[in-house]
PDB file of C-alpha atoms in Angstrom:
ATOM      1  CA  MET X   1      95.723  77.618  94.742  1.00 56.00           C
ATOM      2  CA  ALA X   2      94.920  74.423  92.800  1.00 55.00           C
ATOM      3  CA  LEU X   3      92.948  75.802  89.874  1.00 63.00           C
ATOM      4  CA  PHE X   4      93.759  73.109  87.360  1.00 54.00           C
ATOM      5  CA  GLY X   5      94.250  69.976  89.440  1.00 50.00           C
ATOM      6  CA  ARG X   6      97.383  68.018  90.335  1.00 45.00           C
ATOM      7  CA  LYS X   7      99.584  65.547  88.491  1.00 46.00           C
ATOM      8  CA  LYS X   8      98.096  62.109  88.058  1.00 47.00           C
ATOM      9  CA  ASN X   9     100.774  60.540  90.282  1.00 49.00           C
ATOM     10  CA  ASP X  10      99.818  62.770  93.235  1.00 49.00           C
ATOM     11  CA  THR X  11      98.150  60.463  95.763  1.00 44.00           C
ATOM     12  CA  ALA X  12      96.380  63.441  97.329  1.00 45.00           C
ATOM     13  CA  SER X  13      94.380  64.161  94.163  1.00 46.00           C
ATOM     14  CA  ALA X  14      91.192  62.502  95.355  1.00 43.00           C
ATOM     15  CA  THR X  15      91.362  64.307  98.699  1.00 41.00           C
ATOM     16  CA  ALA X  16      92.070  67.647  96.973  1.00 42.00           C
ATOM     17  CA  VAL X  17      88.903  67.277  94.924  1.00 43.00           C
ATOM     18  CA  ALA X  18      86.795  66.107  97.864  1.00 49.00           C
ATOM     19  CA  GLU X  19      87.970  68.857 100.229  1.00 65.00           C
ATOM     20  CA  VAL X  20      87.368  71.912  98.097  1.00 66.00           C
ATOM     21  CA  ASP X  21      88.988  75.193  99.141  1.00 72.00           C
ATOM     22  CA  PRO X  22      86.106  77.706  99.486  1.00 81.00           C
ATOM     23  CA  ALA X  23      88.219  80.427  97.844  1.00 77.00           C
ATOM     24  CA  LEU X  24      88.881  78.107  94.921  1.00 74.00           C
ATOM     25  CA  ALA X  25      85.241  77.072  94.644  1.00 81.00           C
ATOM     26  CA  ALA X  26      84.246  80.743  94.435  1.00 86.00           C
ATOM     27  CA  LEU X  27      86.254  81.095  91.214  1.00 88.00           C
ATOM     28  CA  THR X  28      84.202  78.451  89.412  1.00 91.00           C
ATOM     29  CA  GLY X  29      82.608  79.752  86.236  1.00 94.00           C
ATOM     30  CA  GLU X  30      83.064  80.991  82.708  1.00 97.00           C
ATOM     31  CA  TYR X  31      85.543  83.777  81.972  1.00 97.00           C
ATOM     32  CA  THR X  32      86.209  85.890  78.901  1.00 98.00           C
ATOM     33  CA  ILE X  33      89.755  87.016  78.128  1.00 98.00           C
ATOM     34  CA  ASP X  34      90.020  90.819  78.192  1.00 98.00           C
ATOM     35  CA  PRO X  35      92.281  91.899  75.279  1.00 97.00           C
ATOM     36  CA  ALA X  36      92.564  95.430  76.670  1.00 96.00           C
ATOM     37  CA  HIS X  37      94.458  94.084  79.689  1.00 96.00           C
ATOM     38  CA  SER X  38      96.115  91.009  78.168  1.00 98.00           C
ATOM     39  CA  SER X  39      98.887  90.291  75.698  1.00 98.00           C
ATOM     40  CA  ILE X  40      99.910  87.399  73.464  1.00 98.00           C
ATOM     41  CA  GLY X  41     103.432  87.843  72.211  1.00 98.00           C
ATOM     42  CA  PHE X  42     106.410  86.113  70.646  1.00 98.00           C
ATOM     43  CA  THR X  43     110.170  86.488  70.394  1.00 98.00           C
ATOM     44  CA  VAL X  44     112.314  85.114  67.558  1.00 97.00           C
ATOM     45  CA  ARG X  45     116.048  85.340  66.845  1.00 94.00           C
ATOM     46  CA  HIS X  46     116.867  87.503  63.807  1.00 92.00           C
ATOM     47  CA  ALA X  47     120.067  87.240  61.736  1.00 85.00           C
ATOM     48  CA  MET X  48     121.627  85.170  64.534  1.00 87.00           C
ATOM     49  CA  VAL X  49     122.472  88.282  66.573  1.00 90.00           C
ATOM     50  CA  THR X  50     119.325  89.925  67.971  1.00 93.00           C
ATOM     51  CA  ASN X  51     115.724  89.276  68.961  1.00 96.00           C
ATOM     52  CA  VAL X  52     112.583  90.513  67.240  1.00 96.00           C
ATOM     53  CA  ARG X  53     109.500  90.811  69.438  1.00 97.00           C
ATOM     54  CA  GLY X  54     105.932  90.968  68.279  1.00 98.00           C
ATOM     55  CA  SER X  55     102.365  90.481  69.428  1.00 98.00           C
ATOM     56  CA  PHE X  56      98.851  89.821  68.180  1.00 98.00           C
ATOM     57  CA  GLY X  57      96.350  92.604  68.792  1.00 97.00           C
ATOM     58  CA  GLU X  58      93.084  90.791  68.059  1.00 98.00           C
ATOM     59  CA  TYR X  59      91.950  87.602  69.750  1.00 98.00           C
ATOM     60  CA  GLU X  60      89.033  86.054  71.615  1.00 98.00           C
ATOM     61  CA  GLY X  61      89.287  83.513  74.393  1.00 97.00           C
ATOM     62  CA  LYS X  62      87.321  81.685  77.055  1.00 97.00           C
ATOM     63  CA  LEU X  63      88.314  80.018  80.309  1.00 96.00           C
ATOM     64  CA  ARG X  64      86.228  77.574  82.271  1.00 95.00           C
ATOM     65  CA  LEU X  65      87.485  77.294  85.853  1.00 89.00           C
ATOM     66  CA  ASP X  66      86.066  74.435  87.899  1.00 84.00           C
ATOM     67  CA  GLY X  67      86.896  74.915  91.563  1.00 74.00           C
ATOM     68  CA  HIS X  68      85.013  71.776  92.588  1.00 77.00           C
ATOM     69  CA  ASN X  69      86.901  69.507  90.173  1.00 74.00           C
ATOM     70  CA  PRO X  70      89.861  71.620  88.962  1.00 72.00           C
ATOM     71  CA  ALA X  71      91.124  69.073  86.422  1.00 77.00           C
ATOM     72  CA  HIS X  72      87.984  69.832  84.387  1.00 85.00           C
ATOM     73  CA  SER X  73      89.047  73.443  83.829  1.00 89.00           C
ATOM     74  CA  THR X  74      89.510  74.377  80.163  1.00 95.00           C
ATOM     75  CA  ALA X  75      90.794  77.152  77.921  1.00 96.00           C
ATOM     76  CA  SER X  76      90.276  78.133  74.293  1.00 97.00           C
ATOM     77  CA  ILE X  77      91.520  81.026  72.197  1.00 98.00           C
ATOM     78  CA  ASP X  78      91.248  82.267  68.605  1.00 98.00           C
ATOM     79  CA  VAL X  79      93.951  84.672  67.399  1.00 98.00           C
ATOM     80  CA  ARG X  80      93.519  86.768  64.244  1.00 98.00           C
ATOM     81  CA  ILE X  81      96.767  86.401  62.297  1.00 98.00           C
ATOM     82  CA  ALA X  82      96.332  89.689  60.412  1.00 98.00           C
ATOM     83  CA  SER X  83      96.651  91.551  63.728  1.00 98.00           C
ATOM     84  CA  VAL X  84     100.361  90.648  64.062  1.00 98.00           C
ATOM     85  CA  ASP X  85     102.491  93.639  65.030  1.00 98.00           C
ATOM     86  CA  THR X  86     106.300  93.701  65.184  1.00 97.00           C
ATOM     87  CA  GLY X  87     106.585  97.458  64.816  1.00 97.00           C
ATOM     88  CA  ILE X  88     107.646  97.294  61.151  1.00 97.00           C
ATOM     89  CA  ALA X  89     104.844  97.320  58.554  1.00 98.00           C
ATOM     90  CA  ASP X  90     106.889  95.606  55.831  1.00 97.00           C
ATOM     91  CA  ARG X  91     107.867  92.800  58.199  1.00 96.00           C
ATOM     92  CA  ASP X  92     104.264  92.374  59.347  1.00 98.00           C
ATOM     93  CA  GLY X  93     103.205  92.170  55.693  1.00 98.00           C
ATOM     94  CA  HIS X  94     105.753  89.422  55.094  1.00 97.00           C
ATOM     95  CA  LEU X  95     104.520  87.471  58.125  1.00 97.00           C
ATOM     96  CA  VAL X  96     100.897  87.441  56.938  1.00 98.00           C
ATOM     97  CA  SER X  97     101.927  86.470  53.386  1.00 98.00           C
ATOM     98  CA  GLY X  98     102.152  82.985  51.932  1.00 96.00           C
ATOM     99  CA  ASP X  99     105.800  82.733  53.008  1.00 96.00           C
ATOM    100  CA  PHE X 100     104.671  82.472  56.618  1.00 97.00           C
ATOM    101  CA  PHE X 101     101.118  82.444  57.974  1.00 97.00           C
ATOM    102  CA  ASP X 102      99.172  82.906  54.713  1.00 97.00           C
ATOM    103  CA  ALA X 103      96.555  84.876  56.664  1.00 98.00           C
ATOM    104  CA  GLU X 104      94.195  85.286  53.721  1.00 97.00           C
ATOM    105  CA  LYS X 105      93.720  81.522  53.496  1.00 98.00           C
ATOM    106  CA  PHE X 106      94.197  80.741  57.199  1.00 98.00           C
ATOM    107  CA  PRO X 107      92.986  83.796  59.150  1.00 98.00           C
ATOM    108  CA  LEU X 108      93.049  82.247  62.637  1.00 98.00           C
ATOM    109  CA  MET X 109      95.510  80.550  64.956  1.00 98.00           C
ATOM    110  CA  THR X 110      93.633  78.504  67.567  1.00 98.00           C
ATOM    111  CA  PHE X 111      94.311  76.716  70.837  1.00 98.00           C
ATOM    112  CA  ARG X 112      91.986  74.212  72.526  1.00 98.00           C
ATOM    113  CA  SER X 113      93.010  72.720  75.859  1.00 97.00           C
ATOM    114  CA  THR X 114      92.842  68.985  76.511  1.00 96.00           C
ATOM    115  CA  HIS X 115      94.404  68.676  79.974  1.00 93.00           C
ATOM    116  CA  ALA X 116      95.548  70.813  82.900  1.00 91.00           C
ATOM    117  CA  GLU X 117      97.559  70.163  86.046  1.00 88.00           C
ATOM    118  CA  GLN X 118      99.215  71.872  88.988  1.00 80.00           C
ATOM    119  CA  LEU X 119     103.017  71.791  89.018  1.00 83.00           C
ATOM    120  CA  GLY X 120     103.338  73.206  92.521  1.00 79.00           C
ATOM    121  CA  GLY X 121     102.186  76.330  94.310  1.00 80.00           C
ATOM    122  CA  ASP X 122     100.638  78.739  91.805  1.00 85.00           C
ATOM    123  CA  LYS X 123     102.388  77.151  88.800  1.00 88.00           C
ATOM    124  CA  TYR X 124     100.387  75.162  86.277  1.00 87.00           C
ATOM    125  CA  ARG X 125     100.712  73.453  82.923  1.00 91.00           C
ATOM    126  CA  ILE X 126      97.901  73.465  80.405  1.00 95.00           C
ATOM    127  CA  THR X 127      98.148  71.137  77.424  1.00 96.00           C
ATOM    128  CA  GLY X 128      96.116  71.320  74.243  1.00 97.00           C
ATOM    129  CA  ASP X 129      96.041  71.476  70.458  1.00 98.00           C
ATOM    130  CA  LEU X 130      97.567  74.465  68.669  1.00 98.00           C
ATOM    131  CA  THR X 131      96.479  74.936  65.051  1.00 98.00           C
ATOM    132  CA  ILE X 132      98.440  77.180  62.691  1.00 98.00           C
ATOM    133  CA  LYS X 133      97.488  77.149  59.018  1.00 96.00           C
ATOM    134  CA  ASP X 134      96.333  73.563  58.397  1.00 93.00           C
ATOM    135  CA  VAL X 135      98.595  71.916  60.998  1.00 98.00           C
ATOM    136  CA  THR X 136      97.440  70.875  64.475  1.00 98.00           C
ATOM    137  CA  ARG X 137      99.983  69.738  67.055  1.00 98.00           C
ATOM    138  CA  PRO X 138     100.003  69.339  70.848  1.00 98.00           C
ATOM    139  CA  LEU X 139     101.354  72.218  72.917  1.00 98.00           C
ATOM    140  CA  ALA X 140     102.065  72.549  76.650  1.00 97.00           C
ATOM    141  CA  ILE X 141     102.053  76.014  78.220  1.00 97.00           C
ATOM    142  CA  ASP X 142     103.462  76.709  81.684  1.00 96.00           C
ATOM    143  CA  LEU X 143     101.520  79.403  83.546  1.00 94.00           C
ATOM    144  CA  GLU X 144     101.547  81.130  86.900  1.00 94.00           C
ATOM    145  CA  PHE X 145      98.277  82.109  88.550  1.00 90.00           C
ATOM    146  CA  ASN X 146      98.567  85.763  89.561  1.00 93.00           C
ATOM    147  CA  GLY X 147      95.427  85.794  91.678  1.00 91.00           C
ATOM    148  CA  SER X 148      91.872  87.096  91.520  1.00 94.00           C
ATOM    149  CA  ALA X 149      90.315  90.481  92.266  1.00 95.00           C
ATOM    150  CA  THR X 150      87.234  92.626  91.763  1.00 95.00           C
ATOM    151  CA  ASP X 151      88.111  95.693  89.685  1.00 95.00           C
ATOM    152  CA  VAL X 152      86.731  99.223  90.096  1.00 95.00           C
ATOM    153  CA  TYR X 153      83.872  98.421  87.707  1.00 93.00           C
ATOM    154  CA  GLY X 154      82.766  95.415  89.732  1.00 94.00           C
ATOM    155  CA  ASN X 155      84.216  92.812  87.342  1.00 95.00           C
ATOM    156  CA  GLU X 156      85.600  89.646  88.907  1.00 96.00           C
ATOM    157  CA  ARG X 157      88.981  88.963  87.311  1.00 96.00           C
ATOM    158  CA  VAL X 158      91.612  86.248  87.309  1.00 96.00           C
ATOM    159  CA  GLY X 159      95.145  86.616  85.951  1.00 96.00           C
ATOM    160  CA  PHE X 160      97.741  84.249  84.502  1.00 95.00           C
ATOM    161  CA  GLU X 161     101.133  84.708  82.861  1.00 97.00           C
ATOM    162  CA  GLY X 162     103.601  82.321  81.295  1.00 96.00           C
ATOM    163  CA  GLY X 163     104.901  80.937  78.052  1.00 97.00           C
ATOM    164  CA  THR X 164     106.443  78.135  76.065  1.00 98.00           C
ATOM    165  CA  ASP X 165     108.917  77.515  73.242  1.00 98.00           C
ATOM    166  CA  ILE X 166     107.999  76.013  69.877  1.00 98.00           C
ATOM    167  CA  LEU X 167     109.737  75.141  66.630  1.00 98.00           C
ATOM    168  CA  ARG X 168     107.835  77.025  63.935  1.00 97.00           C
ATOM    169  CA  SER X 169     108.787  74.372  61.371  1.00 97.00           C
ATOM    170  CA  ASP X 170     106.571  71.911  63.284  1.00 98.00           C
ATOM    171  CA  TRP X 171     103.621  73.981  62.035  1.00 98.00           C
ATOM    172  CA  GLY X 172     104.884  74.361  58.460  1.00 95.00           C
ATOM    173  CA  LEU X 173     106.406  77.829  58.926  1.00 96.00           C
ATOM    174  CA  THR X 174     109.660  77.039  57.169  1.00 96.00           C
ATOM    175  CA  TRP X 175     110.599  80.162  55.164  1.00 96.00           C
ATOM    176  CA  ASN X 176     114.176  81.307  55.692  1.00 95.00           C
ATOM    177  CA  ALA X 177     117.175  82.913  54.009  1.00 94.00           C
ATOM    178  CA  ALA X 178     120.837  81.973  54.354  1.00 94.00           C
ATOM    179  CA  LEU X 179     123.302  84.575  55.643  1.00 93.00           C
ATOM    180  CA  GLU X 180     126.624  85.173  53.901  1.00 89.00           C
ATOM    181  CA  THR X 181     128.400  84.785  57.229  1.00 87.00           C
ATOM    182  CA  GLY X 182     126.651  81.502  57.984  1.00 87.00           C
ATOM    183  CA  GLY X 183     123.403  80.692  59.715  1.00 91.00           C
ATOM    184  CA  VAL X 184     119.928  81.851  58.731  1.00 93.00           C
ATOM    185  CA  MET X 185     117.831  84.996  58.853  1.00 92.00           C
ATOM    186  CA  VAL X 186     115.087  83.692  61.187  1.00 96.00           C
ATOM    187  CA  SER X 187     115.491  81.100  63.932  1.00 96.00           C
ATOM    188  CA  ASP X 188     113.296  78.043  64.001  1.00 96.00           C
ATOM    189  CA  LYS X 189     112.751  78.418  67.752  1.00 97.00           C
ATOM    190  CA  VAL X 190     110.045  80.877  68.794  1.00 97.00           C
ATOM    191  CA  LYS X 191     109.221  81.869  72.356  1.00 98.00           C
ATOM    192  CA  LEU X 192     105.501  82.448  73.002  1.00 98.00           C
ATOM    193  CA  THR X 193     104.413  84.587  75.953  1.00 98.00           C
ATOM    194  CA  PHE X 194     101.013  85.075  77.562  1.00 97.00           C
ATOM    195  CA  ASP X 195      99.797  87.660  80.051  1.00 98.00           C
ATOM    196  CA  ILE X 196      96.108  87.042  80.544  1.00 97.00           C
ATOM    197  CA  SER X 197      93.383  88.882  82.428  1.00 98.00           C
ATOM    198  CA  ALA X 198      89.928  87.291  82.213  1.00 98.00           C
ATOM    199  CA  ILE X 199      86.546  88.545  83.406  1.00 98.00           C
ATOM    200  CA  LYS X 200      83.937  86.282  84.957  1.00 96.00           C
ATOM    201  CA  SER X 201      80.558  86.227  83.223  1.00 90.00           C
ATOM    202  CA  ALA X 202      78.199  88.633  84.951  1.00 79.00           C
ATOM    203  CA  ALA X 203      75.445  86.033  85.363  1.00 65.00           C
ATOM    204  CA  GLN X 204      77.826  83.965  87.535  1.00 54.00           C
ATOM    205  CA  SER X 205      79.316  86.804  89.596  1.00 49.00           C
TER     206      SER X 205
END
């Protein structure tokens, strides 16, 4: 289902917009990300031999799905850095300190979309600006649309999941420690993962 529009080189783009899928058009509206049924996580290599996984427990986000002109769909999210959770309190404390996120000075990580496109089938790519601390850089996230449904409380929901890889040094997160056996304590590459459930605003349901 073409939620976010097709690539610019797709000659069928104009037709896809003109001949709107009724099921797609019905999804048009504003959605709020539901943190109770969503997750924003990350995985990073530790000491060159294992992976550490973590997540952020507090965030707010909005989606705007435009079924009549899907390329106009947008997404935004604000993540509270202090909510980071890797399962180890001391490690979480280090992450929010000045060595990494400096959460006291920069409490939020934000994403604002600038473009979206369909890659094929239910796979999409949304591109935007990711801001961590005082650095803003472009980021592309590949997502799969998991479908839409009305839950037992009457909420209209849509679901997406996906991820992307970043180099944390691109956002000024450069702290590290050398290992006696060679290599470093924390990899520069970080895998971000998203599992999103969003609820349509009641006024539009």
